[in-house]
Amino acid sequence: MPEGKHDYNLQTFFPLFSSYIYNLITDEEAVRDTTKSVLTDFLNDGVCYLELRTTPRTTPQLSAKQYISTLLDVISSFESQNPQLHTRLILAVDRRHTPEQAASTLELALTYREQGVVGLDLCGDPTARPAGEISIFTPVFLEAKKKGLGITVHFAEAEASGSKEELNTLLSWEPGRLGHVIWEDEETKKEIVKRGLCLELCLSCNVRAGMVLGGFEGHHFGHWRGVNGPKISLSTDDVGVFGSPLSNEYRLVAEHFGLDRQAICELARQPIDGIFGGEREKERLRDIMWTP
């Protein structure tokens, strides 16, 4: 998005995809070009390990299977030319999907796990399927967990998706990571600490979309940074919409929370144990992140 056009909120963010973005990326060439552009941006930003998320979808030119296969082919080709960046794929279930669509997404994830799919996500408009309705996806996510896929979920992203009933349901899926984590109650906070979950925190998204109060200084990064147990993974959601690459997210926490270089390095190491890419990838990242 052009500078000055990053002021989307929860009401205007999701229509961007259904009304515009999805209609622009419908054939194989568009998928390839877009994916390569995204990977190039992360590479140039200094990222060495990336987990991209996408919702499998059918277009007039591509089946959902062809769409995922094309993504993975671009990722593999890009990594062979740029071995410093390793990329894995997480397939996302949209809250607006049916159980049958969710099951199809899981089937694709299992089909392509040897080619780089490492996990399953729950995403989408947080006002869809409020309260306990999200439980319709429980069988799919429990099966994904059973089959060894990583589980991450958009968690307490908005007041509508922050009910105790919903949060208990999401935690029953035994996710390894939680995204956003804005509207949870105190008891849920204690459970997050007890489990030592990895928290995907997205400052620019939350502040620019008006999801949190108090600007960057009031972001709940400040709370979780001082809590022992959970790990923080600074994340981008979504670079193209909110205009903030990962390096800028680190700049923001340094600026607004007074982190020095040592603190930034320690923060950058925290997500390693929470990645879904396997033990060999974790060791590679430890070698990189602990090298002077």
XYZ file of N, CA and C in Angstrom, residues 23-180:
474
model
N -8.574 -11.181 -6.306
C -8.951 -11.030 -7.708
C -7.776 -10.662 -8.601
N -6.681 -10.231 -7.985
C -5.480 -9.896 -8.753
C -4.533 -11.084 -8.891
N -4.678 -12.066 -7.990
C -3.756 -13.210 -7.992
C -4.568 -14.469 -8.283
N -4.781 -14.721 -9.569
C -5.680 -15.812 -9.954
C -5.030 -16.878 -10.817
N -3.908 -16.559 -11.470
C -3.283 -17.563 -12.334
C -1.876 -17.898 -11.837
N -1.267 -18.880 -12.446
C 0.029 -19.365 -11.970
C 1.099 -18.277 -12.032
N 1.115 -17.513 -13.099
C 2.131 -16.463 -13.231
C 2.018 -15.447 -12.106
N 0.785 -15.052 -11.787
C 0.586 -14.071 -10.712
C 1.014 -14.635 -9.368
N 0.696 -15.913 -9.113
C 1.099 -16.545 -7.860
C 2.618 -16.606 -7.763
N 3.257 -16.982 -8.860
C 4.728 -17.060 -8.860
C 5.361 -15.685 -8.634
N 4.905 -14.696 -9.360
C 5.496 -13.359 -9.249
C 5.293 -12.784 -7.848
N 4.099 -12.951 -7.314
C 3.794 -12.403 -6.000
C 4.614 -13.094 -4.923
N 4.694 -14.409 -4.992
C 5.453 -15.162 -3.992
C 6.927 -14.797 -4.035
N 7.483 -14.709 -5.234
C 8.895 -14.340 -5.353
C 9.135 -12.934 -4.818
N 8.207 -12.021 -5.051
C 8.340 -10.658 -4.551
C 8.332 -10.625 -3.028
N 7.429 -11.397 -2.430
C 7.355 -11.462 -0.959
C 8.650 -12.024 -0.386
N 9.136 -13.117 -0.963
C 10.371 -13.736 -0.477
C 11.561 -12.788 -0.626
N 11.611 -12.063 -1.737
C 12.701 -11.116 -1.962
C 12.688 -10.016 -0.908
N 11.501 -9.539 -0.576
C 11.398 -8.485 0.444
C 11.904 -8.974 1.798
N 11.530 -10.184 2.191
C 11.993 -10.714 3.473
C 13.497 -10.978 3.450
N 13.994 -11.477 2.335
C 15.431 -11.698 2.206
C 16.195 -10.384 2.363
N 15.734 -9.355 1.676
C 16.399 -8.053 1.735
C 16.272 -7.406 3.115
N 15.306 -7.856 3.881
C 15.114 -7.327 5.237
C 15.986 -8.058 6.255
N 16.749 -9.051 5.797
C 17.666 -9.761 6.683
C 17.075 -10.969 7.373
N 15.889 -11.395 6.955
C 15.252 -12.567 7.571
C 15.969 -13.833 7.114
N 16.223 -14.753 8.060
C 16.906 -16.009 7.704
C 15.989 -17.226 7.850
N 14.846 -17.060 8.507
C 13.866 -18.143 8.572
C 12.480 -17.515 8.542
N 11.624 -18.045 7.684
C 10.307 -17.448 7.457
C 9.242 -18.539 7.387
N 8.156 -18.321 8.092
C 6.984 -19.175 7.942
C 5.853 -18.339 7.353
N 5.601 -18.544 6.064
C 4.526 -17.848 5.377
C 3.208 -18.557 5.631
N 2.123 -17.800 5.628
C 0.792 -18.387 5.783
C -0.043 -18.071 4.550
N -0.862 -19.017 4.178
C -1.786 -18.771 3.082
C -3.022 -19.644 3.262
N -4.138 -19.125 2.796
C -5.378 -19.903 2.807
C -5.534 -20.545 1.436
N -5.548 -21.866 1.355
C -5.723 -22.520 0.055
C -7.028 -22.066 -0.599
N -6.952 -21.757 -1.849
C -8.164 -21.286 -2.528
C -8.143 -21.711 -3.995
N -9.334 -21.809 -4.532
C -9.521 -22.162 -5.931
C -9.797 -20.895 -6.729
N -9.172 -20.798 -7.884
C -9.435 -19.678 -8.790
C -9.942 -20.259 -10.120
N -10.406 -19.409 -11.021
C -10.825 -19.935 -12.334
C -9.718 -20.654 -13.078
N -8.458 -20.326 -12.745
C -7.319 -20.929 -13.452
C -6.612 -22.022 -12.655
N -6.805 -22.051 -11.330
C -6.040 -22.971 -10.487
C -6.938 -23.676 -9.481
N -6.668 -24.948 -9.266
C -7.289 -25.646 -8.147
C -6.536 -25.282 -6.885
N -7.109 -25.566 -5.731
C -6.411 -25.283 -4.474
C -5.096 -26.053 -4.403
N -5.094 -27.270 -4.924
C -3.882 -28.084 -4.927
C -2.817 -27.463 -5.825
N -3.215 -26.980 -6.993
C -2.259 -26.329 -7.893
C -1.716 -25.039 -7.280
N -2.569 -24.326 -6.566
C -2.163 -23.082 -5.914
C -1.064 -23.351 -4.886
N -1.272 -24.345 -4.022
C -0.272 -24.676 -3.005
C 0.992 -25.237 -3.646
N 0.838 -26.083 -4.621
C 1.988 -26.663 -5.315
C 2.848 -25.582 -5.960
N 2.205 -24.581 -6.541
C 2.941 -23.478 -7.171
C 3.712 -22.676 -6.133
N 3.064 -22.367 -5.017
C 3.749 -21.657 -3.936
C 5.002 -22.396 -3.495
N 4.856 -23.679 -3.250
C 5.966 -24.477 -2.751
C 7.086 -24.589 -3.782
N 6.725 -24.640 -5.046
C 7.735 -24.707 -6.101
C 8.561 -23.420 -6.128
N 7.893 -22.268 -5.988
C 8.604 -20.994 -5.961
C 9.500 -20.916 -4.729
N 8.981 -21.338 -3.587
C 9.768 -21.313 -2.353
C 11.022 -22.168 -2.487
N 10.876 -23.363 -3.039
C 12.011 -24.262 -3.208
C 13.043 -23.671 -4.160
N 12.587 -23.140 -5.276
C 13.499 -22.552 -6.256
C 14.223 -21.345 -5.668
N 13.488 -20.522 -4.919
C 14.079 -19.326 -4.322
C 15.143 -19.703 -3.302
N 14.871 -20.720 -2.511
C 15.842 -21.138 -1.488
C 17.108 -21.705 -2.121
N 16.956 -22.402 -3.234
C 18.143 -22.957 -3.888
C 19.065 -21.848 -4.403
N 18.488 -20.688 -4.730
C 19.281 -19.551 -5.207
C 19.701 -18.615 -4.074
N 18.973 -18.689 -2.969
C 19.242 -17.821 -1.816
C 19.215 -18.665 -0.537
N 20.237 -19.490 -0.334
C 20.212 -20.467 0.759
C 20.233 -19.857 2.150
N 20.475 -18.552 2.255
C 20.474 -17.929 3.582
C 19.070 -17.764 4.146
N 18.048 -17.823 3.295
C 16.655 -17.730 3.742
C 15.958 -19.066 3.554
N 15.536 -19.670 4.665
C 14.751 -20.895 4.622
C 13.286 -20.550 4.877
N 12.387 -21.019 4.028
C 10.972 -20.681 4.130
C 10.123 -21.932 4.216
N 9.186 -21.916 5.142
C 8.211 -22.993 5.282
C 6.808 -22.398 5.157
N 5.826 -23.258 4.960
C 4.467 -22.796 4.688
C 3.495 -23.304 5.745
N 2.629 -22.422 6.207
C 1.529 -22.769 7.106
C 0.230 -22.562 6.345
N -0.639 -23.567 6.325
C -1.925 -23.431 5.658
C -2.970 -22.954 6.666
N -3.788 -22.018 6.246
C -4.719 -21.360 7.161
C -6.164 -21.778 6.895
N -6.861 -22.047 7.981
C -8.304 -22.254 7.953
C -8.957 -20.922 8.300
N -9.838 -20.454 7.449
C -10.545 -19.203 7.701
C -11.743 -19.468 8.612
N -11.970 -18.596 9.574
C -13.085 -18.755 10.505
C -14.424 -18.880 9.779
N -14.512 -18.338 8.582
C -15.762 -18.381 7.824
C -15.937 -19.681 7.047
N -14.919 -20.538 7.059
C -15.002 -21.798 6.333
C -15.977 -22.776 6.991
N -16.357 -23.764 6.220
C -17.150 -24.875 6.746
C -16.201 -25.940 7.288
N -16.699 -26.867 8.095
C -15.841 -27.975 8.538
C -15.260 -28.756 7.365
N -16.013 -28.870 6.297
C -15.531 -29.606 5.130
C -14.354 -28.878 4.468
N -14.443 -27.563 4.393
C -13.325 -26.792 3.837
C -12.093 -26.903 4.726
N -12.314 -26.884 6.028
C -11.192 -27.029 6.962
C -10.528 -28.388 6.795
N -11.337 -29.420 6.618
C -10.796 -30.765 6.428
C -9.988 -30.844 5.133
N -10.436 -30.147 4.095
C -9.695 -30.127 2.832
C -8.345 -29.422 2.994
N -8.325 -28.365 3.802
C -7.064 -27.666 4.067
C -6.093 -28.572 4.801
N -6.601 -29.309 5.786
C -5.743 -30.262 6.497
C -5.215 -31.324 5.534
N -6.047 -31.807 4.649
C -5.614 -32.822 3.688
C -4.476 -32.296 2.820
N -4.586 -31.032 2.394
C -3.510 -30.427 1.606
C -2.235 -30.299 2.428
N -2.392 -29.912 3.687
C -1.215 -29.763 4.553
C -0.487 -31.091 4.702
N -1.228 -32.160 4.872
C -0.615 -33.480 5.033
C -0.015 -33.965 3.716
N -0.661 -33.632 2.615
C -0.160 -34.033 1.297
C 1.195 -33.400 1.005
N 1.362 -32.140 1.417
C 2.565 -31.397 1.050
C 3.525 -31.167 2.217
N 3.385 -31.941 3.279
C 4.270 -31.692 4.421
C 5.719 -32.006 4.101
N 5.967 -32.945 3.210
C 7.351 -33.260 2.836
C 7.946 -32.209 1.900
N 7.088 -31.357 1.345
C 7.568 -30.301 0.454
C 7.667 -28.947 1.162
N 7.344 -28.907 2.460
C 7.546 -27.658 3.170
C 6.387 -27.109 3.965
N 5.248 -27.795 3.956
C 4.134 -27.355 4.803
C 4.368 -27.875 6.220
N 4.343 -26.966 7.193
C 4.730 -27.353 8.551
C 3.637 -27.139 9.591
N 2.527 -26.506 9.209
C 1.542 -26.233 10.244
C 0.191 -25.821 9.707
N -0.749 -25.648 10.661
C -2.110 -25.235 10.377
C -2.438 -24.036 11.259
N -3.138 -23.070 10.682
C -3.480 -21.833 11.381
C -4.985 -21.631 11.329
N -5.530 -20.924 12.324
C -6.899 -20.428 12.276
C -6.816 -18.913 12.152
N -7.449 -18.364 11.118
C -7.356 -16.931 10.858
C -8.700 -16.409 10.388
N -8.695 -15.215 9.830
C -9.913 -14.650 9.262
C -10.605 -13.662 10.178
N -11.680 -13.102 9.682
C -12.440 -12.073 10.395
C -12.828 -12.561 11.790
N -12.299 -11.935 12.846
C -12.558 -12.422 14.200
C -13.999 -12.243 14.657
N -14.807 -11.497 13.891
C -16.216 -11.350 14.253
C -17.057 -12.508 13.718
N -16.458 -13.340 12.855
C -17.169 -14.505 12.335
C -17.120 -15.650 13.336
N -18.201 -16.381 13.456
C -18.333 -17.511 14.387
C -17.941 -17.111 15.809
N -18.705 -16.219 16.427
C -18.366 -15.781 17.788
C -18.608 -16.868 18.825
N -18.052 -16.632 20.006
C -18.245 -17.512 21.179
C -17.847 -18.945 20.846
N -18.737 -19.892 21.126
C -18.376 -21.301 21.019
C -18.464 -21.890 19.634
N -18.887 -21.092 18.652
C -19.090 -21.649 17.316
C -17.807 -22.168 16.683
N -16.675 -21.676 17.144
C -15.401 -22.070 16.567
C -15.104 -23.548 16.800
N -15.839 -24.159 17.701
C -15.603 -25.569 18.032
C -15.888 -26.497 16.859
N -16.550 -25.995 15.813
C -16.803 -26.853 14.650
C -15.492 -27.312 14.010
N -14.391 -26.583 14.271
C -13.106 -26.942 13.691
C -12.263 -27.838 14.599
N -12.765 -28.146 15.774
C -11.976 -28.926 16.732
C -11.477 -30.252 16.156
N -12.324 -31.053 15.503
C -11.812 -32.335 14.981
C -10.650 -32.171 14.005
N -10.697 -31.134 13.170
C -9.637 -30.921 12.183
C -8.327 -30.559 12.873
N -8.382 -29.649 13.833
C -7.138 -29.224 14.484
C -6.579 -30.306 15.403
N -7.436 -31.083 16.023
C -6.927 -32.189 16.834
C -6.262 -33.245 15.956
N -6.818 -33.472 14.776
C -6.210 -34.419 13.844
C -4.866 -33.900 13.338
N -4.813 -32.597 13.059
C -3.551 -31.997 12.628
C -2.488 -32.154 13.702
N -2.872 -31.921 14.944
C -1.940 -32.075 16.066
C -1.481 -33.521 16.174
N -2.412 -34.440 16.034
C -2.100 -35.865 16.119
C -1.112 -36.284 15.035
N -1.243 -35.671 13.852
C -0.382 -36.023 12.726
C 0.956 -35.283 12.763
N 1.172 -34.469 13.784
C 2.473 -33.834 13.957
C 2.645 -32.471 13.319
N 1.570 -31.873 12.843
C 1.675 -30.529 12.299
C 1.717 -29.502 13.432
N 2.415 -28.402 13.223
C 2.400 -27.314 14.185
C 1.047 -26.616 14.149
N 0.597 -26.147 15.292
C -0.682 -25.451 15.377
C -0.455 -24.043 15.901
N -0.946 -23.056 15.154
C -0.949 -21.672 15.610
C -2.328 -21.108 15.333
N -2.803 -20.202 16.170
C -4.146 -19.650 15.994
C -4.133 -18.155 16.279
N -4.953 -17.414 15.531
C -5.216 -16.025 15.876
C -6.072 -16.071 17.141
N -5.589 -15.465 18.209
C -6.120 -15.726 19.554
C -6.509 -14.420 20.242
N -7.790 -14.309 20.636
C -8.262 -13.102 21.336
C -7.875 -11.848 20.560
N -8.032 -11.923 19.247
C -7.625 -10.833 18.354
C -8.545 -9.621 18.510
N -9.817 -9.883 18.816
C -10.808 -8.822 18.983
C -11.750 -9.214 20.116
N -12.534 -8.265 20.562
C -13.471 -8.560 21.646
C -14.426 -9.683 21.249
N -14.830 -9.694 19.980
C -15.765 -10.712 19.503
C -15.178 -12.114 19.550
N -13.851 -12.221 19.484
C -13.213 -13.546 19.498
C -12.464 -13.795 20.804
N -12.830 -13.032 21.845
C -12.124 -13.155 23.113
C -12.942 -13.755 24.235
N -14.040 -14.422 23.896
C -14.854 -15.033 24.951
C -14.099 -16.172 25.618
N -14.399 -16.405 26.872
C -13.751 -17.490 27.608
C -14.016 -18.828 26.924
N -15.214 -19.006 26.422
C -15.576 -20.260 25.761
C -14.698 -20.500 24.533
N -14.527 -19.455 23.729
C -13.688 -19.617 22.540
C -12.239 -19.873 22.898
N -11.716 -19.114 23.844
C -10.296 -19.258 24.185
C -10.013 -20.642 24.763
N -10.924 -21.167 25.549
C -10.754 -22.527 26.069
C -10.758 -23.545 24.937
N -11.622 -23.313 23.954
C -11.661 -24.223 22.803
C -10.335 -24.192 22.049
N -9.829 -23.004 21.785
C -8.565 -22.882 21.052
C -7.412 -23.514 21.822
N -7.381 -23.320 23.121
C -6.308 -23.920 23.927
C -6.422 -25.437 23.973
N -7.638 -25.958 23.816
C -7.820 -27.416 23.821
C -7.201 -28.061 22.590
N -6.916 -27.254 21.557
C -6.244 -27.777 20.361
C -4.743 -27.916 20.582
N -4.247 -27.492 21.733
C -2.825 -27.537 22.097
C -1.944 -26.829 21.067
N -2.242 -25.560 20.802
C -1.395 -24.812 19.861
C -0.019 -24.560 20.451
N 0.962 -24.457 19.578
C 2.308 -24.111 20.022
C 2.517 -22.619 20.064
N 1.683 -21.899 19.276
C 1.825 -20.445 19.198
C 0.452 -19.788 19.171
N 0.399 -18.577 19.703
C -0.822 -17.774 19.700
C -0.528 -16.435 19.050
N -1.420 -15.993 18.164
C -1.230 -14.720 17.491
C -2.071 -13.602 18.082
N -1.491 -12.433 18.216
C -2.116 -11.192 18.668
C -2.310 -11.137 20.182
